Amino acid sequence: MKRNFQVVLSTIVLLSLLVGCAKPSPQEQLKSEKQCAKCDLQNVDLSQADLKKAQLNGANLSSANLSQSDLSGALLDSSNLSGTNLQGANLSAAGLSAANFSNANLQGANLQGAYLRNADLKGADLTGANLENADLSEAKIDGAKLDGAKLTGAIMPDGTVKK
C-alpha cells in the first residue's frame, strides 16, 4: 500500500514538472516578454495590446487583428503584416523596414517617425494615417490609399521630403 502511494505521488510530481516546463504559445510569450522574433502569429487577436518596444522582427502577423494596439518603438523589420488590421494602432518610431503591409488596414494609424524603408504598402489603406517624419525611402506604395494622411516631413519612396 505504501509502495503504491509512493508511485502515485512520484507520478503526480513528474506530471507537475512537465506541465510547468510547457512552452508558452507565441501569443502568450509576446504579451509577457514582448519578444517573439520570427513567431507565427497569423490570424491572432492582439487588439488593444500593449506591445511598446516589442521585438517582432521577421514575425508572421498576416491577417492578425492589431487594431488600437500600442506598437510604438517596436521592431518589426521584415515582418509579414499583409492583410492585418492595424486601424488606430500606434506605430510611432517603430522599425518597419522591409515589412509587408500589402492590403493592410492602417486607417488612422500613427506612423509618425516610423522607419518604413523598403516596406511593401501596396494596396494598404492609410486613410487618415499620421506619417509625419516617417522614412518611406524605396517603399512600395502602388495602390495605397493615402486620403487625408499627414505626410509633412516624410521621406517619400523617391527620396523627396514632403513639405
GROMACS .gro file of C-alpha atoms in nm:
model
  163
    1MET     CA    1   0.000   0.000   0.000
    2LYS     CA    2   0.283   0.237   0.094
    3ARG     CA    3   0.463   0.147  -0.232
    4ASN     CA    4   0.151   0.229  -0.441
    5PHE     CA    5   0.121   0.565  -0.268
    6GLN     CA    6   0.485   0.648  -0.349
    7VAL     CA    7   0.434   0.555  -0.716
    8VAL     CA    8   0.121   0.771  -0.739
    9LEU     CA    9   0.294   1.062  -0.563
   10SER     CA   10   0.600   1.032  -0.790
   11THR     CA   11   0.376   1.032  -1.098
   12ILE     CA   12   0.193   1.345  -0.980
   13VAL     CA   13   0.522   1.527  -0.913
   14LEU     CA   14   0.660   1.428  -1.254
   15LEU     CA   15   0.345   1.543  -1.434
   16SER     CA   16   0.354   1.874  -1.245
   17LEU     CA   17   0.712   1.931  -1.358
   18LEU     CA   18   0.628   1.851  -1.719
   19VAL     CA   19   0.331   2.089  -1.720
   20GLY     CA   20   0.548   2.360  -1.562
   21CYS     CA   21   0.804   2.316  -1.841
   22ALA     CA   22   0.547   2.353  -2.118
   23LYS     CA   23   0.647   2.619  -2.365
   24PRO     CA   24   0.406   2.916  -2.377
   25SER     CA   25   0.223   2.989  -2.700
   26PRO     CA   26   0.378   3.259  -2.920
   27GLN     CA   27   0.089   3.491  -2.830
   28GLU     CA   28   0.144   3.440  -2.455
   29GLN     CA   29   0.520   3.481  -2.500
   30LEU     CA   30   0.468   3.810  -2.684
   31LYS     CA   31   0.234   3.951  -2.422
   32SER     CA   32   0.455   3.853  -2.129
   33GLU     CA   33   0.806   3.908  -2.268
   34LYS     CA   34   0.739   4.144  -2.561
   35GLN     CA   35   0.973   3.928  -2.768
   36CYS     CA   36   0.872   3.688  -3.039
   37ALA     CA   37   1.104   3.724  -3.337
   38LYS     CA   38   1.010   3.501  -3.631
   39CYS     CA   39   0.698   3.380  -3.447
   40ASP     CA   40   0.389   3.261  -3.632
   41LEU     CA   41   0.110   3.488  -3.508
   42GLN     CA   42  -0.109   3.464  -3.816
   43ASN     CA   43  -0.478   3.546  -3.750
   44VAL     CA   44  -0.426   3.620  -3.378
   45ASP     CA   45  -0.632   3.884  -3.197
   46LEU     CA   46  -0.400   4.133  -3.030
   47SER     CA   47  -0.636   4.429  -3.046
   48GLN     CA   48  -0.563   4.697  -2.786
   49ALA     CA   49  -0.247   4.513  -2.675
   50ASP     CA   50   0.041   4.696  -2.508
   51LEU     CA   51   0.333   4.597  -2.728
   52LYS     CA   52   0.554   4.904  -2.679
   53LYS     CA   53   0.911   4.828  -2.787
   54ALA     CA   54   0.822   4.466  -2.867
   55GLN     CA   55   1.075   4.270  -3.073
   56LEU     CA   56   0.892   4.104  -3.362
   57ASN     CA   57   1.148   4.105  -3.642
   58GLY     CA   58   1.056   3.852  -3.908
   59ALA     CA   59   0.726   3.755  -3.739
   60ASN     CA   60   0.423   3.639  -3.937
   61LEU     CA   61   0.133   3.861  -3.831
   62SER     CA   62  -0.063   3.827  -4.154
   63SER     CA   63  -0.439   3.875  -4.113
   64ALA     CA   64  -0.394   3.946  -3.740
   65ASN     CA   65  -0.604   4.200  -3.550
   66LEU     CA   66  -0.377   4.467  -3.402
   67SER     CA   67  -0.634   4.746  -3.406
   68GLN     CA   68  -0.581   5.010  -3.136
   69SER     CA   69  -0.260   4.834  -3.023
   70ASP     CA   70   0.042   5.026  -2.898
   71LEU     CA   71   0.344   4.919  -3.102
   72SER     CA   72   0.538   5.241  -3.051
   73GLY     CA   73   0.911   5.183  -3.077
   74ALA     CA   74   0.853   4.818  -3.171
   75LEU     CA   75   1.086   4.632  -3.407
   76LEU     CA   76   0.901   4.463  -3.694
   77ASP     CA   77   1.169   4.462  -3.963
   78SER     CA   78   1.096   4.204  -4.236
   79SER     CA   79   0.768   4.104  -4.070
   80ASN     CA   80   0.463   3.989  -4.263
   81LEU     CA   81   0.166   4.214  -4.180
   82SER     CA   82  -0.023   4.158  -4.505
   83GLY     CA   83  -0.398   4.187  -4.459
   84THR     CA   84  -0.351   4.284  -4.095
   85ASN     CA   85  -0.595   4.517  -3.917
   86LEU     CA   86  -0.387   4.800  -3.769
   87GLN     CA   87  -0.668   5.055  -3.760
   88GLY     CA   88  -0.587   5.321  -3.500
   89ALA     CA   89  -0.267   5.143  -3.393
   90ASN     CA   90   0.029   5.339  -3.260
   91LEU     CA   91   0.340   5.252  -3.463
   92SER     CA   92   0.526   5.575  -3.392
   93ALA     CA   93   0.905   5.542  -3.410
   94ALA     CA   94   0.869   5.172  -3.498
   95GLY     CA   95   1.129   4.988  -3.705
   96LEU     CA   96   0.937   4.855  -4.005
   97SER     CA   97   1.198   4.824  -4.278
   98ALA     CA   98   1.116   4.566  -4.545
   99ALA     CA   99   0.790   4.481  -4.365
  100ASN     CA  100   0.499   4.358  -4.578
  101PHE     CA  101   0.187   4.570  -4.519
  102SER     CA  102   0.020   4.480  -4.851
  103ASN     CA  103  -0.359   4.517  -4.825
  104ALA     CA  104  -0.333   4.604  -4.454
  105ASN     CA  105  -0.581   4.836  -4.282
  106LEU     CA  106  -0.383   5.126  -4.137
  107GLN     CA  107  -0.670   5.375  -4.121
  108GLY     CA  108  -0.596   5.640  -3.860
  109ALA     CA  109  -0.274   5.465  -3.754
  110ASN     CA  110   0.008   5.668  -3.602
  111LEU     CA  111   0.327   5.603  -3.802
  112GLN     CA  112   0.495   5.928  -3.701
  113GLY     CA  113   0.872   5.890  -3.728
  114ALA     CA  114   0.841   5.524  -3.831
  115TYR     CA  115   1.118   5.365  -4.037
  116LEU     CA  116   0.942   5.213  -4.340
  117ARG     CA  117   1.238   5.191  -4.578
  118ASN     CA  118   1.175   4.920  -4.842
  119ALA     CA  119   0.835   4.837  -4.687
  120ASP     CA  120   0.559   4.694  -4.907
  121LEU     CA  121   0.247   4.909  -4.867
  122LYS     CA  122   0.080   4.805  -5.194
  123GLY     CA  123  -0.296   4.825  -5.159
  124ALA     CA  124  -0.274   4.931  -4.792
  125ASP     CA  125  -0.540   5.167  -4.658
  126LEU     CA  126  -0.360   5.459  -4.491
  127THR     CA  127  -0.663   5.688  -4.488
  128GLY     CA  128  -0.613   5.949  -4.216
  129ALA     CA  129  -0.285   5.794  -4.100
  130ASN     CA  130  -0.011   6.007  -3.947
  131LEU     CA  131   0.310   5.955  -4.148
  132GLU     CA  132   0.481   6.277  -4.039
  133ASN     CA  133   0.861   6.243  -4.045
  134ALA     CA  134   0.834   5.876  -4.148
  135ASP     CA  135   1.102   5.730  -4.374
  136LEU     CA  136   0.932   5.572  -4.678
  137SER     CA  137   1.251   5.555  -4.886
  138GLU     CA  138   1.216   5.292  -5.157
  139ALA     CA  139   0.882   5.177  -5.012
  140LYS     CA  140   0.625   5.030  -5.250
  141ILE     CA  141   0.306   5.236  -5.227
  142ASP     CA  142   0.130   5.136  -5.552
  143GLY     CA  143  -0.244   5.135  -5.495
  144ALA     CA  144  -0.213   5.254  -5.134
  145LYS     CA  145  -0.493   5.484  -5.013
  146LEU     CA  146  -0.341   5.799  -4.866
  147ASP     CA  147  -0.656   6.015  -4.845
  148GLY     CA  148  -0.622   6.257  -4.553
  149ALA     CA  149  -0.286   6.112  -4.447
  150LYS     CA  150  -0.041   6.351  -4.280
  151LEU     CA  151   0.286   6.341  -4.473
  152THR     CA  152   0.469   6.653  -4.351
  153GLY     CA  153   0.842   6.583  -4.329
  154ALA     CA  154   0.800   6.228  -4.462
  155ILE     CA  155   1.072   6.093  -4.690
  156MET     CA  156   0.884   5.959  -4.989
  157PRO     CA  157   0.982   5.649  -5.195
  158ASP     CA  158   1.170   5.862  -5.448
  159GLY     CA  159   1.371   6.033  -5.172
  160THR     CA  160   1.186   6.366  -5.176
  161VAL     CA  161   1.069   6.518  -4.848
  162LYS     CA  162   0.706   6.628  -4.823
  163LYS     CA  163   0.658   6.988  -4.723
   0.00000   0.00000   0.00000
